[in-house]
Every structure is written in structure tokens, then in C-alpha cells.
Amino acid sequence: TAGEFFGEGNAVIWLAPEVDGVYWIVVEARDAYGGMARRTVPVSVSTGEPPKIDGLFVKGVNTDLLRKVGNDWMIYQGRTCSVTCAVIDEGAQLTYEWSADFGTIDADGAIATWTAPPARVAATIVVVVTDERGNQSSSSVLISVETCTCSF
């Protein structure tokens, strides 16, 4: 593969080449008994800038049991909200990959609809935005699920 390695042992630095492409990093580990493990990892290199996420915007869907608390949000169990990912570079071809560690999420492009589970949890909703060259940015929002309407 191309690029340069600096250091040795269990932690090294790889300086990527200046040419876009996929490069393979091969890691070998040996123990004192002669055993060896080998792993090959592909790394995508791109000279372009990743998409710039301006923010995630949360809005209740048919509910008023949603409120902002500092930088995070709180919602009542079983309720639904939409999360919109605003990207500064609107002209680029972008793909959005949404995930949530609790609840259910349904997404179409820059907008996801998330339904809170029927339990008190702190759910993190994550979006990864990828441009046509493979450059990525991510953002997340924390939404606490409450089981008592007295919290609102």
C-alpha cells in the first residue's frame, strides 16, 4: 500500500497518500510463543472536504410532550418526533444513514422519524452523511424518554 508509517509497536501513525483511493493496511501481531494474527483493513482516502452538518432539528409529530432541555431533548414514552439533518452544502449528492440505540427509527434522506420506546431511557439518534466521494460527517442528538407526563 502507499503512504508512510511512523512509530512501531502497538501504536503507529499512518500518513495517507495525497491520491484519492482505497488503501489496504496490513497489521500483524506476534506473541512470545510464535503465534501470529493478521488483519487487513481497507481505508478510503479522499482529498475532498466532508459534508458540513449545520445541525439536527427536532420537532414533535402529533404530540406536545416534547421539550428541549439544554442541548438535549425530552419526550414522553411512545411518542414520535422528526429529526431533520441540515447540511450546508445542499448542492452535493448526499446519502444519510440513521440509527438509534433505543426506539424505532424510519428515515428518508435528511429526515428521520423516531418513536420513543415504552421505557425510561436516554436514546442517542445518529446520522452519518456521505457525499459522492465517500467523505463523511456525523452528528447526534440525545433524547431522554420520560414515563411520567408530570415531566412536561
PDB file of C-alpha atoms in Angstrom, residues 3-149:
ATOM      1  CA  GLY A   3       1.518   6.245   2.485  1.00  0.00           C
ATOM      2  CA  GLU A   4       4.026   6.360   5.323  1.00  0.00           C
ATOM      3  CA  PHE A   5       4.116   4.732   8.752  1.00  0.00           C
ATOM      4  CA  PHE A   6       5.663   6.399  11.782  1.00  0.00           C
ATOM      5  CA  GLY A   7       6.436   4.585  15.015  1.00  0.00           C
ATOM      6  CA  GLU A   8       6.404   0.912  15.931  1.00  0.00           C
ATOM      7  CA  GLY A   9       4.834  -1.455  18.400  1.00  0.00           C
ATOM      8  CA  ASN A  10       1.173  -1.365  19.359  1.00  0.00           C
ATOM      9  CA  ALA A  11       0.550   2.227  18.207  1.00  0.00           C
ATOM     10  CA  VAL A  12       1.670   3.751  14.913  1.00  0.00           C
ATOM     11  CA  ILE A  13       0.650   6.683  12.747  1.00  0.00           C
ATOM     12  CA  TRP A  14      -0.178   6.264   9.071  1.00  0.00           C
ATOM     13  CA  LEU A  15       0.181   9.324   6.849  1.00  0.00           C
ATOM     14  CA  ALA A  16      -2.179   8.813   3.923  1.00  0.00           C
ATOM     15  CA  PRO A  17      -1.017   9.448   0.355  1.00  0.00           C
ATOM     16  CA  GLU A  18      -2.249  12.533  -1.478  1.00  0.00           C
ATOM     17  CA  VAL A  19      -4.010  10.479  -4.162  1.00  0.00           C
ATOM     18  CA  ASP A  20      -7.672   9.501  -3.681  1.00  0.00           C
ATOM     19  CA  GLY A  21      -8.356   5.791  -3.479  1.00  0.00           C
ATOM     20  CA  VAL A  22      -8.769   2.765  -1.250  1.00  0.00           C
ATOM     21  CA  TYR A  23      -5.612   1.621   0.503  1.00  0.00           C
ATOM     22  CA  TRP A  24      -5.089  -1.579   2.466  1.00  0.00           C
ATOM     23  CA  ILE A  25      -3.368  -1.509   5.832  1.00  0.00           C
ATOM     24  CA  VAL A  26      -1.965  -4.843   6.982  1.00  0.00           C
ATOM     25  CA  VAL A  27      -1.473  -5.339  10.719  1.00  0.00           C
ATOM     26  CA  GLU A  28       0.403  -8.309  12.128  1.00  0.00           C
ATOM     27  CA  ALA A  29       0.746  -9.187  15.805  1.00  0.00           C
ATOM     28  CA  ARG A  30       3.062 -11.887  17.142  1.00  0.00           C
ATOM     29  CA  ASP A  31       3.228 -13.305  20.621  1.00  0.00           C
ATOM     30  CA  ALA A  32       6.133 -14.803  22.575  1.00  0.00           C
ATOM     31  CA  TYR A  33       5.021 -18.353  21.686  1.00  0.00           C
ATOM     32  CA  GLY A  34       5.296 -17.934  17.916  1.00  0.00           C
ATOM     33  CA  GLY A  35       1.623 -17.283  17.313  1.00  0.00           C
ATOM     34  CA  MET A  36       0.625 -14.671  14.782  1.00  0.00           C
ATOM     35  CA  ALA A  37      -2.571 -12.837  13.895  1.00  0.00           C
ATOM     36  CA  ARG A  38      -3.005 -10.796  10.752  1.00  0.00           C
ATOM     37  CA  ARG A  39      -5.724  -8.295   9.850  1.00  0.00           C
ATOM     38  CA  THR A  40      -6.134  -6.341   6.621  1.00  0.00           C
ATOM     39  CA  VAL A  41      -8.182  -3.148   6.821  1.00  0.00           C
ATOM     40  CA  PRO A  42      -9.324  -1.029   3.851  1.00  0.00           C
ATOM     41  CA  VAL A  43      -9.018   2.740   4.309  1.00  0.00           C
ATOM     42  CA  SER A  44     -10.692   5.160   1.890  1.00  0.00           C
ATOM     43  CA  VAL A  45      -8.683   8.317   1.206  1.00  0.00           C
ATOM     44  CA  SER A  46     -10.239  11.410  -0.292  1.00  0.00           C
ATOM     45  CA  THR A  47      -8.819  14.887  -0.651  1.00  0.00           C
ATOM     46  CA  GLY A  48     -12.260  16.485  -0.536  1.00  0.00           C
ATOM     47  CA  GLU A  49     -13.905  18.116   2.452  1.00  0.00           C
ATOM     48  CA  PRO A  50     -16.591  16.147   4.285  1.00  0.00           C
ATOM     49  CA  PRO A  51     -20.179  17.426   4.257  1.00  0.00           C
ATOM     50  CA  LYS A  52     -20.774  20.229   6.767  1.00  0.00           C
ATOM     51  CA  ILE A  53     -23.675  19.455   9.091  1.00  0.00           C
ATOM     52  CA  ASP A  54     -25.341  22.649  10.312  1.00  0.00           C
ATOM     53  CA  GLY A  55     -27.400  20.863  12.966  1.00  0.00           C
ATOM     54  CA  LEU A  56     -30.101  18.387  13.835  1.00  0.00           C
ATOM     55  CA  PHE A  57     -33.557  19.864  14.294  1.00  0.00           C
ATOM     56  CA  VAL A  58     -36.155  18.030  16.388  1.00  0.00           C
ATOM     57  CA  LYS A  59     -39.923  18.530  16.107  1.00  0.00           C
ATOM     58  CA  GLY A  60     -42.813  16.649  17.701  1.00  0.00           C
ATOM     59  CA  VAL A  61     -45.125  14.637  15.460  1.00  0.00           C
ATOM     60  CA  ASN A  62     -48.726  14.913  16.713  1.00  0.00           C
ATOM     61  CA  THR A  63     -47.545  15.484  20.288  1.00  0.00           C
ATOM     62  CA  ASP A  64     -46.780  18.372  22.592  1.00  0.00           C
ATOM     63  CA  LEU A  65     -44.981  16.060  25.049  1.00  0.00           C
ATOM     64  CA  LEU A  66     -41.552  17.012  23.702  1.00  0.00           C
ATOM     65  CA  ARG A  67     -39.295  19.742  25.022  1.00  0.00           C
ATOM     66  CA  LYS A  68     -35.735  20.968  24.778  1.00  0.00           C
ATOM     67  CA  VAL A  69     -33.609  20.625  27.909  1.00  0.00           C
ATOM     68  CA  GLY A  70     -30.270  22.397  27.462  1.00  0.00           C
ATOM     69  CA  ASN A  71     -28.713  20.894  24.323  1.00  0.00           C
ATOM     70  CA  ASP A  72     -30.775  17.707  24.618  1.00  0.00           C
ATOM     71  CA  TRP A  73     -34.443  16.781  24.361  1.00  0.00           C
ATOM     72  CA  MET A  74     -37.076  15.034  26.449  1.00  0.00           C
ATOM     73  CA  ILE A  75     -40.094  13.147  25.097  1.00  0.00           C
ATOM     74  CA  TYR A  76     -42.900  11.081  26.607  1.00  0.00           C
ATOM     75  CA  GLN A  77     -42.782   7.309  26.082  1.00  0.00           C
ATOM     76  CA  GLY A  78     -44.279   6.023  22.838  1.00  0.00           C
ATOM     77  CA  ARG A  79     -44.415   9.490  21.269  1.00  0.00           C
ATOM     78  CA  THR A  80     -42.883  10.344  17.896  1.00  0.00           C
ATOM     79  CA  CYS A  81     -40.675  13.162  16.677  1.00  0.00           C
ATOM     80  CA  SER A  82     -38.953  14.066  13.430  1.00  0.00           C
ATOM     81  CA  VAL A  83     -35.233  14.802  13.254  1.00  0.00           C
ATOM     82  CA  THR A  84     -34.015  16.830  10.296  1.00  0.00           C
ATOM     83  CA  CYS A  85     -30.337  16.958   9.360  1.00  0.00           C
ATOM     84  CA  ALA A  86     -29.404  20.337   7.883  1.00  0.00           C
ATOM     85  CA  VAL A  87     -26.298  20.295   5.682  1.00  0.00           C
ATOM     86  CA  ILE A  88     -24.609  23.493   4.500  1.00  0.00           C
ATOM     87  CA  ASP A  89     -23.555  22.128   1.073  1.00  0.00           C
ATOM     88  CA  GLU A  90     -27.029  21.497  -0.360  1.00  0.00           C
ATOM     89  CA  GLY A  91     -25.762  21.072  -3.932  1.00  0.00           C
ATOM     90  CA  ALA A  92     -23.827  17.874  -3.309  1.00  0.00           C
ATOM     91  CA  GLN A  93     -25.235  14.381  -3.777  1.00  0.00           C
ATOM     92  CA  LEU A  94     -25.561  13.135  -0.218  1.00  0.00           C
ATOM     93  CA  THR A  95     -26.690   9.923   1.425  1.00  0.00           C
ATOM     94  CA  TYR A  96     -27.913   9.725   5.004  1.00  0.00           C
ATOM     95  CA  GLU A  97     -27.594   6.720   7.318  1.00  0.00           C
ATOM     96  CA  TRP A  98     -29.666   6.987  10.503  1.00  0.00           C
ATOM     97  CA  SER A  99     -29.526   4.864  13.645  1.00  0.00           C
ATOM     98  CA  ALA A 100     -30.865   4.925  17.199  1.00  0.00           C
ATOM     99  CA  ASP A 101     -29.816   2.829  20.169  1.00  0.00           C
ATOM    100  CA  PHE A 102     -33.391   2.747  21.562  1.00  0.00           C
ATOM    101  CA  GLY A 103     -36.810   3.163  19.999  1.00  0.00           C
ATOM    102  CA  THR A 104     -37.615   2.762  16.332  1.00  0.00           C
ATOM    103  CA  ILE A 105     -36.392   4.944  13.507  1.00  0.00           C
ATOM    104  CA  ASP A 106     -37.640   5.322   9.949  1.00  0.00           C
ATOM    105  CA  ALA A 107     -35.701   7.604   7.631  1.00  0.00           C
ATOM    106  CA  ASP A 108     -35.935   9.062   4.164  1.00  0.00           C
ATOM    107  CA  GLY A 109     -32.912  11.137   3.246  1.00  0.00           C
ATOM    108  CA  ALA A 110     -32.307  14.101   5.534  1.00  0.00           C
ATOM    109  CA  ILE A 111     -35.411  13.468   7.659  1.00  0.00           C
ATOM    110  CA  ALA A 112     -35.896  10.664  10.170  1.00  0.00           C
ATOM    111  CA  THR A 113     -38.957   9.832  12.233  1.00  0.00           C
ATOM    112  CA  TRP A 114     -38.195   8.360  15.646  1.00  0.00           C
ATOM    113  CA  THR A 115     -40.641   6.727  18.055  1.00  0.00           C
ATOM    114  CA  ALA A 116     -39.687   6.535  21.711  1.00  0.00           C
ATOM    115  CA  PRO A 117     -39.769   3.153  23.453  1.00  0.00           C
ATOM    116  CA  PRO A 118     -42.188   2.479  26.338  1.00  0.00           C
ATOM    117  CA  ALA A 119     -39.421   2.781  28.948  1.00  0.00           C
ATOM    118  CA  ARG A 120     -37.334   5.472  30.603  1.00  0.00           C
ATOM    119  CA  VAL A 121     -34.055   5.582  28.647  1.00  0.00           C
ATOM    120  CA  ALA A 122     -31.664   8.091  27.139  1.00  0.00           C
ATOM    121  CA  ALA A 123     -31.636   7.441  23.387  1.00  0.00           C
ATOM    122  CA  THR A 124     -28.977   8.674  21.004  1.00  0.00           C
ATOM    123  CA  ILE A 125     -30.019   9.260  17.415  1.00  0.00           C
ATOM    124  CA  VAL A 126     -27.090   9.356  14.994  1.00  0.00           C
ATOM    125  CA  VAL A 127     -26.849  10.374  11.351  1.00  0.00           C
ATOM    126  CA  VAL A 128     -23.868   9.764   9.072  1.00  0.00           C
ATOM    127  CA  VAL A 129     -23.847  11.939   5.946  1.00  0.00           C
ATOM    128  CA  THR A 130     -21.763  10.741   2.988  1.00  0.00           C
ATOM    129  CA  ASP A 131     -21.020  12.649  -0.195  1.00  0.00           C
ATOM    130  CA  GLU A 132     -20.432  11.190  -3.666  1.00  0.00           C
ATOM    131  CA  ARG A 133     -16.664  10.891  -2.988  1.00  0.00           C
ATOM    132  CA  GLY A 134     -17.122   8.915   0.232  1.00  0.00           C
ATOM    133  CA  ASN A 135     -16.354  11.797   2.614  1.00  0.00           C
ATOM    134  CA  GLN A 136     -18.393  11.501   5.808  1.00  0.00           C
ATOM    135  CA  SER A 137     -19.611  13.626   8.700  1.00  0.00           C
ATOM    136  CA  SER A 138     -21.798  12.607  11.591  1.00  0.00           C
ATOM    137  CA  SER A 139     -23.947  14.231  14.213  1.00  0.00           C
ATOM    138  CA  SER A 140     -26.148  13.035  17.055  1.00  0.00           C
ATOM    139  CA  VAL A 141     -28.886  14.168  19.389  1.00  0.00           C
ATOM    140  CA  LEU A 142     -29.730  12.813  22.845  1.00  0.00           C
ATOM    141  CA  ILE A 143     -33.416  12.377  23.675  1.00  0.00           C
ATOM    142  CA  SER A 144     -34.435  11.273  27.159  1.00  0.00           C
ATOM    143  CA  VAL A 145     -37.633   9.257  27.323  1.00  0.00           C
ATOM    144  CA  GLU A 146     -39.866  10.016  30.301  1.00  0.00           C
ATOM    145  CA  THR A 147     -42.607   7.741  31.648  1.00  0.00           C
ATOM    146  CA  CYS A 148     -44.499  10.421  33.608  1.00  0.00           C
ATOM    147  CA  THR A 149     -46.372  13.288  31.976  1.00  0.00           C
TER     148      THR A 149
END
